[in-house]
Coordinates of C-alpha atoms in Angstrom, one line a residue:
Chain A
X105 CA -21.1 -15.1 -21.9
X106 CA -17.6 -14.5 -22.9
X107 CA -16.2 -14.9 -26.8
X108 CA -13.0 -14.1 -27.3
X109 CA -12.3 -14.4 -31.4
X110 CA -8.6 -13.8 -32.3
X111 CA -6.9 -12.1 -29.7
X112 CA -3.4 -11.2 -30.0
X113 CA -1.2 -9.3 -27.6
X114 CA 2.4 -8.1 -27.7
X115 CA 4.2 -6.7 -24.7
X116 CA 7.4 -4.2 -26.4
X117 CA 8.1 -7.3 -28.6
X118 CA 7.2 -10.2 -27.2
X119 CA 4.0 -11.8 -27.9
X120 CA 2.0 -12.9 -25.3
X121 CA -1.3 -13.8 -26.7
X122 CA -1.6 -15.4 -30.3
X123 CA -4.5 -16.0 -31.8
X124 CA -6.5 -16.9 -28.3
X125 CA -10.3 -17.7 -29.5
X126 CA -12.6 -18.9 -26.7
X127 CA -16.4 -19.1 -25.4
X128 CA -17.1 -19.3 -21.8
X129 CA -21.2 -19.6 -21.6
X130 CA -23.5 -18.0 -19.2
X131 CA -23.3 -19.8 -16.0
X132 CA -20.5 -22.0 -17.1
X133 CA -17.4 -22.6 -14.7
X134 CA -14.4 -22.8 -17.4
X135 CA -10.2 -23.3 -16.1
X136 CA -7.5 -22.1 -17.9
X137 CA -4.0 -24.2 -17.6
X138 CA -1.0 -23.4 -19.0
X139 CA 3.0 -23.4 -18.1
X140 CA 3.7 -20.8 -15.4
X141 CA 4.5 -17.4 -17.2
X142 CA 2.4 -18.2 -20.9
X143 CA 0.4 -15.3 -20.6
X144 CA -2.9 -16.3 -18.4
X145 CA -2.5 -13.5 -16.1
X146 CA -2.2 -11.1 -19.1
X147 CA -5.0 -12.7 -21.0
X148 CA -7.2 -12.5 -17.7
X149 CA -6.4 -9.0 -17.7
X150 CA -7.4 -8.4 -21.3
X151 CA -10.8 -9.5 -20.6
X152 CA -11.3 -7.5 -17.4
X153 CA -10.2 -4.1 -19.9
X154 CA -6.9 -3.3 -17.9
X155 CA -4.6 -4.2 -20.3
X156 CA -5.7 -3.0 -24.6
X157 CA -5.1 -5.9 -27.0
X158 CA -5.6 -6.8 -30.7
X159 CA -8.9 -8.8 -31.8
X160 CA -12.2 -9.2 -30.1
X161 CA -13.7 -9.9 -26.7
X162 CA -17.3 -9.6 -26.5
X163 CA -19.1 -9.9 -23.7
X164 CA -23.0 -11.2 -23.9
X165 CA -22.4 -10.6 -27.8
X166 CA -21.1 -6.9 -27.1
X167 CA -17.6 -5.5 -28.0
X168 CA -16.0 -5.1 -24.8
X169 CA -14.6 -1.8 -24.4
X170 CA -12.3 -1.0 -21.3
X171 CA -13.3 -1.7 -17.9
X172 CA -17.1 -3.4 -17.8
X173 CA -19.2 -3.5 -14.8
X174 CA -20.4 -7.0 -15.8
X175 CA -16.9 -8.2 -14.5
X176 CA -15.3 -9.4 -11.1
X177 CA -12.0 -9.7 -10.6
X178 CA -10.3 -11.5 -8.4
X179 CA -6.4 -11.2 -8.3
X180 CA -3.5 -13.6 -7.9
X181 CA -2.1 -11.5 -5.2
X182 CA -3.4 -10.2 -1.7
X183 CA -5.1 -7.0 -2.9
X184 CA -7.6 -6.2 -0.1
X185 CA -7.3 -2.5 0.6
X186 CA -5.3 -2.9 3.8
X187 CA -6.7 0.9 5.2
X188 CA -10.1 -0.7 5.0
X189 CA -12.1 -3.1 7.2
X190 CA -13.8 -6.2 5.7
X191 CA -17.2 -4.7 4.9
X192 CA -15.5 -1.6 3.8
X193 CA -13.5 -3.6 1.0
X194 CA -16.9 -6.1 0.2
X195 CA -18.6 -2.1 0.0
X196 CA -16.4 -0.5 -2.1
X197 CA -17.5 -1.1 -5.4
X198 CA -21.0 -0.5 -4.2
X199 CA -19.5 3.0 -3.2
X200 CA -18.0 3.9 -6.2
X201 CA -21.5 3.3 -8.0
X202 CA -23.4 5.4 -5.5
X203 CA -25.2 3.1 -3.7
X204 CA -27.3 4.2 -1.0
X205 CA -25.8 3.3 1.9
X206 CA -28.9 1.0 3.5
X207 CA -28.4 -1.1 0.6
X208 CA -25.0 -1.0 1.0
X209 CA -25.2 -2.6 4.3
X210 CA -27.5 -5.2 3.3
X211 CA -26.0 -6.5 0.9
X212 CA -22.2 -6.4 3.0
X213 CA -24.4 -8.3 5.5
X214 CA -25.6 -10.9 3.2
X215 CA -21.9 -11.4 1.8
X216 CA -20.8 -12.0 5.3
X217 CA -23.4 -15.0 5.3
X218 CA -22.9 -16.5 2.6
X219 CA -18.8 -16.8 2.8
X220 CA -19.5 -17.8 6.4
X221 CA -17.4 -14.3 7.7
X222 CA -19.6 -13.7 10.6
X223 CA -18.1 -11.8 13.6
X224 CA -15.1 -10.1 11.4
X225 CA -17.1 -7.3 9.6
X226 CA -14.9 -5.0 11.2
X227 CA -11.3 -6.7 11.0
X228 CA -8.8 -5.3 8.9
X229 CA -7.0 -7.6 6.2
X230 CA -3.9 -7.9 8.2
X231 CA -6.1 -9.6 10.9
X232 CA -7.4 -12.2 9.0
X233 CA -5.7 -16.0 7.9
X234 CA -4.9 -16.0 4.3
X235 CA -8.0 -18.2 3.4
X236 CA -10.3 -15.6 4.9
X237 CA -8.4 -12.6 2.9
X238 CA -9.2 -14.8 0.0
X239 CA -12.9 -15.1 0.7
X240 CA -12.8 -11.4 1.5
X241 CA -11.8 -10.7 -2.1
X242 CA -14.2 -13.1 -3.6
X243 CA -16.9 -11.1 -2.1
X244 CA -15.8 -8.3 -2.7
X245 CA -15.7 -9.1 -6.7
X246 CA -19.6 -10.4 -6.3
X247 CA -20.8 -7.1 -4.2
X248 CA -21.5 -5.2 -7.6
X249 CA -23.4 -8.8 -8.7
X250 CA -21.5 -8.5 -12.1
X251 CA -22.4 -11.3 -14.0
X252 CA -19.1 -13.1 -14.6
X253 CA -15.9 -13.6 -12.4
X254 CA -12.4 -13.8 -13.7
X255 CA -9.9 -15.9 -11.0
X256 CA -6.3 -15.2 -11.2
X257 CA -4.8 -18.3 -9.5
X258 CA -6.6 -17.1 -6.3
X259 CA -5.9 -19.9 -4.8
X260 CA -2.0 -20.0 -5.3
X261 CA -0.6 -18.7 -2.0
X262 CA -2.4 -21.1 0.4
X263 CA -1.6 -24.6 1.7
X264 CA -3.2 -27.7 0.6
X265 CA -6.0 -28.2 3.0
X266 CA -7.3 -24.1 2.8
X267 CA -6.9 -24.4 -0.8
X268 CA -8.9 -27.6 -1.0
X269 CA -11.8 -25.7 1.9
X270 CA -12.1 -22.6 -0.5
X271 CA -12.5 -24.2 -3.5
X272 CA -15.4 -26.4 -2.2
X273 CA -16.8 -23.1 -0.9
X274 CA -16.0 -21.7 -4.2
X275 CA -18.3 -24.2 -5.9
X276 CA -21.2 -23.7 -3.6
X277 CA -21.2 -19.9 -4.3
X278 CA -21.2 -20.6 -7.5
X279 CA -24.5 -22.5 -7.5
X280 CA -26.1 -20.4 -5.4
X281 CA -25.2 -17.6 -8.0
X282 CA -25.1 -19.0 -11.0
X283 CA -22.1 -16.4 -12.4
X284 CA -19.9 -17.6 -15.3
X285 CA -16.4 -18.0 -14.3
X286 CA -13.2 -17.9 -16.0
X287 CA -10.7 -19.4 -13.0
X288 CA -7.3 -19.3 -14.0
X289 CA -4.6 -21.8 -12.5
X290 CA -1.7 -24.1 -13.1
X291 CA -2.5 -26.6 -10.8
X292 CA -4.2 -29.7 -12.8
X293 CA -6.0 -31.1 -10.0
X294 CA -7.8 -27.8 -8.7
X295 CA -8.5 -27.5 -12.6
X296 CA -10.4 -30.7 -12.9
X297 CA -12.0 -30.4 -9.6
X298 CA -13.6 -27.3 -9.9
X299 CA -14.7 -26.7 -14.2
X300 CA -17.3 -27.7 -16.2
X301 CA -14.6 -27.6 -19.3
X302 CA -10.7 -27.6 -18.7
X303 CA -8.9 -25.6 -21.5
X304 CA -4.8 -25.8 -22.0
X305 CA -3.1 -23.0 -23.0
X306 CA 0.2 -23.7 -25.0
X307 CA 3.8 -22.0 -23.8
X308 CA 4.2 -18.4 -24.6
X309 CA 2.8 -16.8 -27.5
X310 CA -0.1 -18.4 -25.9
X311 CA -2.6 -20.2 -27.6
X312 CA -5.8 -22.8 -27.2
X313 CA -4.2 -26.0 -27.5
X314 CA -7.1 -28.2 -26.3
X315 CA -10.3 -28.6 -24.5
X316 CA -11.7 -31.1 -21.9
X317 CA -14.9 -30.9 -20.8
X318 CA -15.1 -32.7 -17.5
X319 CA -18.4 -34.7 -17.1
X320 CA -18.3 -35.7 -13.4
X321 CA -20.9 -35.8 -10.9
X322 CA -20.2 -33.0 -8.2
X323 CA -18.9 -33.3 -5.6
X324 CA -15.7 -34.9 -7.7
X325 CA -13.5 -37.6 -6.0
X326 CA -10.5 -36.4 -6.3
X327 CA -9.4 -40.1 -6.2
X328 CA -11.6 -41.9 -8.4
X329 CA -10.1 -43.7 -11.6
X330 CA -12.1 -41.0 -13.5
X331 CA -11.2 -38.2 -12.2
X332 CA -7.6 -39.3 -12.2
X333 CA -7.6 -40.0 -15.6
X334 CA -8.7 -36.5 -16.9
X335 CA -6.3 -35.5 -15.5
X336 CA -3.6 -37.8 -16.2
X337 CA -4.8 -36.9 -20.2
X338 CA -4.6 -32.8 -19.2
X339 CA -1.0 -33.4 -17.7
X340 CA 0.0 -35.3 -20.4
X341 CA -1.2 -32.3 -22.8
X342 CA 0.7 -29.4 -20.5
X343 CA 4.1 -31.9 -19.8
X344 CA 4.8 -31.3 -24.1
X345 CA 4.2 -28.0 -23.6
X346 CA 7.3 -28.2 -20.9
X347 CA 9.7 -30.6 -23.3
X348 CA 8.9 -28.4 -26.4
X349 CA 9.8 -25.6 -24.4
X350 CA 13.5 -27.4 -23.2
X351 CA 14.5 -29.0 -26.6
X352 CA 13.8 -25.1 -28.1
X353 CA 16.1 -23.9 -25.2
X354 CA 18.8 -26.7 -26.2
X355 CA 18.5 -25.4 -29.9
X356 CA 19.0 -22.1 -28.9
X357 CA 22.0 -23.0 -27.4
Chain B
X53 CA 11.5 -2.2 30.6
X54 CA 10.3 1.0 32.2
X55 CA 12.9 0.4 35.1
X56 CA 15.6 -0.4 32.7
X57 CA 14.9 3.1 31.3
X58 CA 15.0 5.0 34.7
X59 CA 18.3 3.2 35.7
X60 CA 20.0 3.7 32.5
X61 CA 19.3 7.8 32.7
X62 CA 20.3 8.0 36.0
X63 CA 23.6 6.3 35.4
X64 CA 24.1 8.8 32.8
X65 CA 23.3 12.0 35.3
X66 CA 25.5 10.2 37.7
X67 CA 28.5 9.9 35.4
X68 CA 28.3 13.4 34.1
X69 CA 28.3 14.0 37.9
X70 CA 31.6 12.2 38.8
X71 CA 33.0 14.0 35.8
X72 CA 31.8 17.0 36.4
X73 CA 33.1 17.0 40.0
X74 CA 36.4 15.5 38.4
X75 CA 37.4 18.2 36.0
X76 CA 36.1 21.2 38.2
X77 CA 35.6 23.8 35.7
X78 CA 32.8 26.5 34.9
X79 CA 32.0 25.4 31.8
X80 CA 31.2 21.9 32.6
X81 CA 28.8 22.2 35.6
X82 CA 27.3 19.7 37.5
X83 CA 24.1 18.2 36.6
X84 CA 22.5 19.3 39.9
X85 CA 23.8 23.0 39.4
X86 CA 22.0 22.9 35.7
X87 CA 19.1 21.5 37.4
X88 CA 18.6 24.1 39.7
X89 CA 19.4 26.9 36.8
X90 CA 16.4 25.1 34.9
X91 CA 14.3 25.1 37.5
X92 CA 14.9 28.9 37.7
X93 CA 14.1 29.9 34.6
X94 CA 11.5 27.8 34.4
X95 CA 9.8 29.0 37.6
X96 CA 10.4 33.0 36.6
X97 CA 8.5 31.9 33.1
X98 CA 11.4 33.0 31.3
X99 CA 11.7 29.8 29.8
X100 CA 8.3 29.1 28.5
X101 CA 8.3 32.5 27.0
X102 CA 11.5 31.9 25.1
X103 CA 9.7 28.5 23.7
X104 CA 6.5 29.5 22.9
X105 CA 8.1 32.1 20.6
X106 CA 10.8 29.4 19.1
X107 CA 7.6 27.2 19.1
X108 CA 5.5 30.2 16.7
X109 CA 8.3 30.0 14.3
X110 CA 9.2 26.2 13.9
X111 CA 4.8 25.8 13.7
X112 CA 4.8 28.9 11.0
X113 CA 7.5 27.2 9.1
X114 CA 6.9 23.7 9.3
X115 CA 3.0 24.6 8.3
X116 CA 3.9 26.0 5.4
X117 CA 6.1 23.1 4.7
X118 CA 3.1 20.8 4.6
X119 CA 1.0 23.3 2.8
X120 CA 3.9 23.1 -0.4
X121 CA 5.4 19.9 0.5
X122 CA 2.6 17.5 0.6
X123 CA 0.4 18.8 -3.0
X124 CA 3.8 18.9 -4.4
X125 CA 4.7 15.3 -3.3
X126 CA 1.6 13.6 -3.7
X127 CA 1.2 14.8 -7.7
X128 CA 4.8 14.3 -8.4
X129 CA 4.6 10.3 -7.1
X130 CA 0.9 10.3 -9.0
X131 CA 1.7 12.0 -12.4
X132 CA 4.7 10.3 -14.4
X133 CA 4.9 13.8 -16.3
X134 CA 5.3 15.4 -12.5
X135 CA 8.1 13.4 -11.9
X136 CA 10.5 14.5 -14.0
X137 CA 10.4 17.7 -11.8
X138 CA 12.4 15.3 -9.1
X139 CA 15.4 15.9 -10.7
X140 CA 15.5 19.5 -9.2
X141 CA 14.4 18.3 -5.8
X142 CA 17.4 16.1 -6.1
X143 CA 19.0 18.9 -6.5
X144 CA 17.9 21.0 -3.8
X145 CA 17.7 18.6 -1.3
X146 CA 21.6 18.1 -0.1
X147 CA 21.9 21.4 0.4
X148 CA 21.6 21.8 4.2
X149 CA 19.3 24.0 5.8
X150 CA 22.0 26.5 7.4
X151 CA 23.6 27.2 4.0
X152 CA 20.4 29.0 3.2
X153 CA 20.9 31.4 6.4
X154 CA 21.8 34.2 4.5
X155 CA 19.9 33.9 1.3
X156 CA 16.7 33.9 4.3
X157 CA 19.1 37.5 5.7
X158 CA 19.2 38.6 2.2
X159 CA 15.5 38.2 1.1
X160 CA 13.7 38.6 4.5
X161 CA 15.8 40.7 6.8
X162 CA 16.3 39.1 10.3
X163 CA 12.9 38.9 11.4
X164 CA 10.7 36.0 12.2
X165 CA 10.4 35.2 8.4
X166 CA 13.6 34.4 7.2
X167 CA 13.4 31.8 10.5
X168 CA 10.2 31.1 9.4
X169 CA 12.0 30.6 6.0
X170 CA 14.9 28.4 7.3
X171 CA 12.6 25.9 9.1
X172 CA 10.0 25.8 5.7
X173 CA 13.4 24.1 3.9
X174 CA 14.9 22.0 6.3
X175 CA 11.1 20.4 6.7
X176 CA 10.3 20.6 3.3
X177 CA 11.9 17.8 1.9
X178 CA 11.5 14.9 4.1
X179 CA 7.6 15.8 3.8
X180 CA 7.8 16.1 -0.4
X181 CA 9.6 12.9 -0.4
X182 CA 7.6 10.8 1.4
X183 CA 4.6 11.7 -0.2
X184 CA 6.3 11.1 -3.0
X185 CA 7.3 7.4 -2.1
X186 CA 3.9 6.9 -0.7
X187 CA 2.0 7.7 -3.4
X188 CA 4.3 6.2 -6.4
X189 CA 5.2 2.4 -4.1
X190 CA 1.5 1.7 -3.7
X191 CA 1.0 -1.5 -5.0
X192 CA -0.4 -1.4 -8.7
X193 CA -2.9 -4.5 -7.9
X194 CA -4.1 -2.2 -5.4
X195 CA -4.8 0.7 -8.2
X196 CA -6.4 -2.1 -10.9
X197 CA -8.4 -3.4 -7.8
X198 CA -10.1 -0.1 -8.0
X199 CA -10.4 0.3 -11.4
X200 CA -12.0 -3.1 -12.0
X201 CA -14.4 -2.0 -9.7
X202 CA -15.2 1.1 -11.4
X203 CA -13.2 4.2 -9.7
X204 CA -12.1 6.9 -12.0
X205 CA -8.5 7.7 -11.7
X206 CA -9.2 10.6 -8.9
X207 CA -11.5 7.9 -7.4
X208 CA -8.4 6.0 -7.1
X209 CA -6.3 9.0 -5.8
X210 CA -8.6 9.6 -3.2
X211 CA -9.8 6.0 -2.3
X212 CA -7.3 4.0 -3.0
X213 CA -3.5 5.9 -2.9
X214 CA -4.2 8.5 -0.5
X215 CA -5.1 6.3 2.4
X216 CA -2.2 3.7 1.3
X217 CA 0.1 6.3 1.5
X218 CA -1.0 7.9 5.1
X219 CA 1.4 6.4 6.8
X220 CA 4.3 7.3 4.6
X221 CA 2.9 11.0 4.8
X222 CA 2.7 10.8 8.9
X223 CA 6.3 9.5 8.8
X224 CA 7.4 12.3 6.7
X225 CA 5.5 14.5 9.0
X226 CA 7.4 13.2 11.7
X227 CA 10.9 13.2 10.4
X228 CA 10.0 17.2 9.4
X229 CA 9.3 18.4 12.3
X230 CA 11.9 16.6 14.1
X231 CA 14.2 18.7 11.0
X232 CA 12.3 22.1 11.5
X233 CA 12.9 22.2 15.3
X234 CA 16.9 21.0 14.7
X235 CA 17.1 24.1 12.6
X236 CA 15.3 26.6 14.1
X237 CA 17.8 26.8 16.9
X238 CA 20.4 27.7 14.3
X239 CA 18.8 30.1 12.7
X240 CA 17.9 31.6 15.8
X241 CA 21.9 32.1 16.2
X242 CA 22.0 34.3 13.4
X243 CA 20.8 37.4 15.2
X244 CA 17.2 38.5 16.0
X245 CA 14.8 41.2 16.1
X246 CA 13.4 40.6 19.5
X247 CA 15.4 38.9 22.3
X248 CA 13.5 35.9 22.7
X249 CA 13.6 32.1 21.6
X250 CA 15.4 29.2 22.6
X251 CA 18.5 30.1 20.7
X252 CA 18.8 33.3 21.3
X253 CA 18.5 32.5 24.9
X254 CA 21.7 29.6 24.3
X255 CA 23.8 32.5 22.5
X256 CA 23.5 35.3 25.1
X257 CA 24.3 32.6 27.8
X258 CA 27.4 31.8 26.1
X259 CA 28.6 35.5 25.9
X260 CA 28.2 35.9 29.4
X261 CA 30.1 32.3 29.9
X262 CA 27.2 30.5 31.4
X263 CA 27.6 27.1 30.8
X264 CA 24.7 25.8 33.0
X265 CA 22.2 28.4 31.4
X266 CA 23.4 26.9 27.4
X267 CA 22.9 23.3 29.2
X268 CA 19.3 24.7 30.6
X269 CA 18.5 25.8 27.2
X270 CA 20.0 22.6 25.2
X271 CA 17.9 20.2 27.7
X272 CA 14.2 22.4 26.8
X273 CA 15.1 22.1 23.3
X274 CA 15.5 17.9 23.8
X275 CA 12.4 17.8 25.8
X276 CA 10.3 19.8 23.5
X277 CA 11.5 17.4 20.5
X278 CA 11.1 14.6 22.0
X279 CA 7.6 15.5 23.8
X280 CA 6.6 16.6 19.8
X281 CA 8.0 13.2 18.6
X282 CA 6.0 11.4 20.8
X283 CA 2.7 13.4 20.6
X284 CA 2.6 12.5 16.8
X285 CA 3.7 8.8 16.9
X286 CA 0.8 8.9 19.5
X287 CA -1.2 10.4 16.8
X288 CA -0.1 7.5 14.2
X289 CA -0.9 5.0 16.3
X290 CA -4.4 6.0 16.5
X291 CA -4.7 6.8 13.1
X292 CA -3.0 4.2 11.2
X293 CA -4.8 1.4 13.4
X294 CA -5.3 -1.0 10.0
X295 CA -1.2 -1.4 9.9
X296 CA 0.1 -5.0 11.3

């Protein structure tokens, strides 16, 4: 479980973050939305311990403190370690903790299973399409089994059709493992499709602005009145957070 | 590709030919007379002798090069404190190679150290500063990839920023040797201990007006640099094979 009660973050002196309180629970699959640049990377970051911040994060009811095993991360950018091979990036974590290298390989091998990566164990990043380098990362965040997975758009950089594959795949990992995740994103649609609660973030200083937890049957049709309508609601919610953020520019002026 | 090579080299030898032939003078010989005056020394081992010494002091220097140049590099790219100390490589670096010649006569005599000495500096720098630019442009969601995952900051050094960097470092490798064999011929021009060395040999050719002999001696100097250039892109190939 995540809590996050009152978090505040300032960058030199801008805020960022104001005021951010949330719950993700165990085994819940929660997006974050917000205009591009309000501070979801940075709050992301916060919770994984790479960036310090003002308030509280607990996670499972303790104060997080710095970098916590318990956490993937998976990050908006391609950041497989391009000097290592597929099963070396899914290993390194397990590396770093010491784990015997038997283990090691078994668990590499049932990572290559379940993301469906059979035959390119030993490929290098550059080798591999951008949907696979995505996968790659994914399972390389789940090696260490932390408990919870924070998404930094992960998705952002594909095209339509890989983004929709990976975040079906996405959703069957995630019942097979039953991990909480915290999936960052702008896009609306990928938003509804994939969480079990959708939560808008307001422009920068971010904030919560509202929650919608999304009650549909998986898997969701992207197409049905439903669904559409959530999300017609959610884009209604983020499209003030866009005029707000004009009219203030038109003031300024 | 191949052919295109061959054809385009032996245009060249042809033209220096017809020039050669042209102008008629001792000091621009024929590329079939330099030929045969390479063959020569070649075959009497007077050759290889002169560049295995040249060889001893460009490996002594450039060696010691990597031994400074590389720590240095690496921990001044890593350690924002370390960096400050740049300014005075910036400093040091345009100053070329040969204006250190007699410093290297002053402190070490002529001997093989001051060339030793010469060579150390003119490889020095290319070595430093790609470490340098290795190490410091590896991407930072590369570093917080590790540390999410648990390294320690020298786990990250050694995991993560050293093997990024590799090829940078090989490059700088590269680009110092190719520097440390450009300047050990001119330091060998300052005077020597023993007669021997590429140089050397270049310098008393000239005295006694033998043009083919310098040419001889010019041509071993291209082939070793280019045989060494080659040997170690070889050796980055092979290494490096995770670069697209």
């Amino acid at each position: 479980m995540i809590t996050l009660d009152h978090v505040d973050k300032t960058i030199g002196e801008l805020p960022v973050l104001e005021a951010v309180s949330l719950r993700v629970r165990k085994g819940q699959f929660v997006c974050l939305v917000g205009p591009s640049g309000c501070g979801k990377t940075t709050l992301l970051k916060c919770i994984a311990g790479l960036r310090t911040y003002q308030g509280e994060i607990r996670i499972d009811e303790r104060l997080s403190q710095g970098v916590n095993p318990m956490i993937g991360y998976v990050f908006q950018e391609f950041s497989l370690f391009p000097f290592l091979t597929v099963g070396g990036n899914m290993e390194f974590g397990l590396k770093i903790q010491k784990v015997p290298r038997k283990e090691r390989n078994d668990i590499v091998r049932s990572l290559i299973d379940l993301f469906l990566l059979q035959g390119f164990e030993t490929a290098y990043p550059h080798e591999l399409s951008g949907g696979m380098q995505k996968k790659v990362a994914i399972a390389r965040a789940l090696a260490t089994d932390p408990e919870i997975l924070l998404m930094d758009e992960p998705f952002v950089s594909l095209d339509a059709q890989t983004r929709n594959m990976l975040q079906k795949e996405l959703l069957r990992i995630w019942q097979k493992t039953h991990k909480t995740i915290l999936f960052v994103t702008h896009n609306v649609d990928e938003a509804v499709f994939l969480a079990d609660k959708v939560m808008v973030l307001t422009r920068r200083p971010a904030t919560i602005k509202s929650e919608f937890p999304i009650d549909l049957e998986r898997e969701r049709d992207r197409t049905s009145s439903e669904f559409v309508s959530v999300r017609k609601e959610i884009l209604r919610e983020l499209e003030e957070e866009y005029v707000e953020q004009v009219d203030k520019g038109y003031k300024g002026i | 590709m191949r052919t295109h090579k061959v054809f385009i080299v032996l245009t060249f030898i042809a033209a220096w030919e017809v020039v050669a032939v042209l102008v008629n003078s001792r000091f621009l010989p024929s590329p079939l007379l330099v030929g045969a005056t390479f063959w020569g020394l070649l075959s009497s081992g007077a050759l290889l002798q002169h560049a295995a010494v040249s060889l001893a002091r460009v490996m002594a220097g450039f060696l010691l090069a990597i031994a400074v140049g590389l720590p240095l590099g690496v921990l001044m790219g890593w350690s924002p404190k370390m960096e400050n100390f740049s300014v005075i490589i910036e400093m040091l670096r345009p100053i070329p190679p040969l204006a250190w010649i007699p410093l290297a006569m002053l402190w070490f005599g002529i001997g093989f150290q001051s060339k030793a000495f010469i060579i150390f500096i003119g490889a020095l720098f290319p070595i430093l500063s790609n470490a340098l630019l290795g190490v410091r442009e590896t991407e930072p969601y590369l570093v917080e990839a590790g540390k999410v995952l648990g390294a320690s900051d020298s786990q990250i050094l050694q995991t993560i920023i050293l093997p990024n960097s590799f090829p940078s470092i090989l490059e700088g490798l590269r680009i110092g040797l190719g520097i440390a064999w450009m300047c050990l011929v001119a330091a060998e021009l300052t005077g020597l201990k023993t007669p021997l060395g590429l140089g050397y040999l270049i310098m008393e050719a000239r005295d006694l007006g033998r043009a083919d002999t310098v040419m001889a001696g010019m041509i071993a100097i291209g082939v070793i640099g280019y045989v060494m250039n080659i040997a170690l892109k070889w050796m980055e190939n092979r290494l490096v094979r995770w670069k697209p």
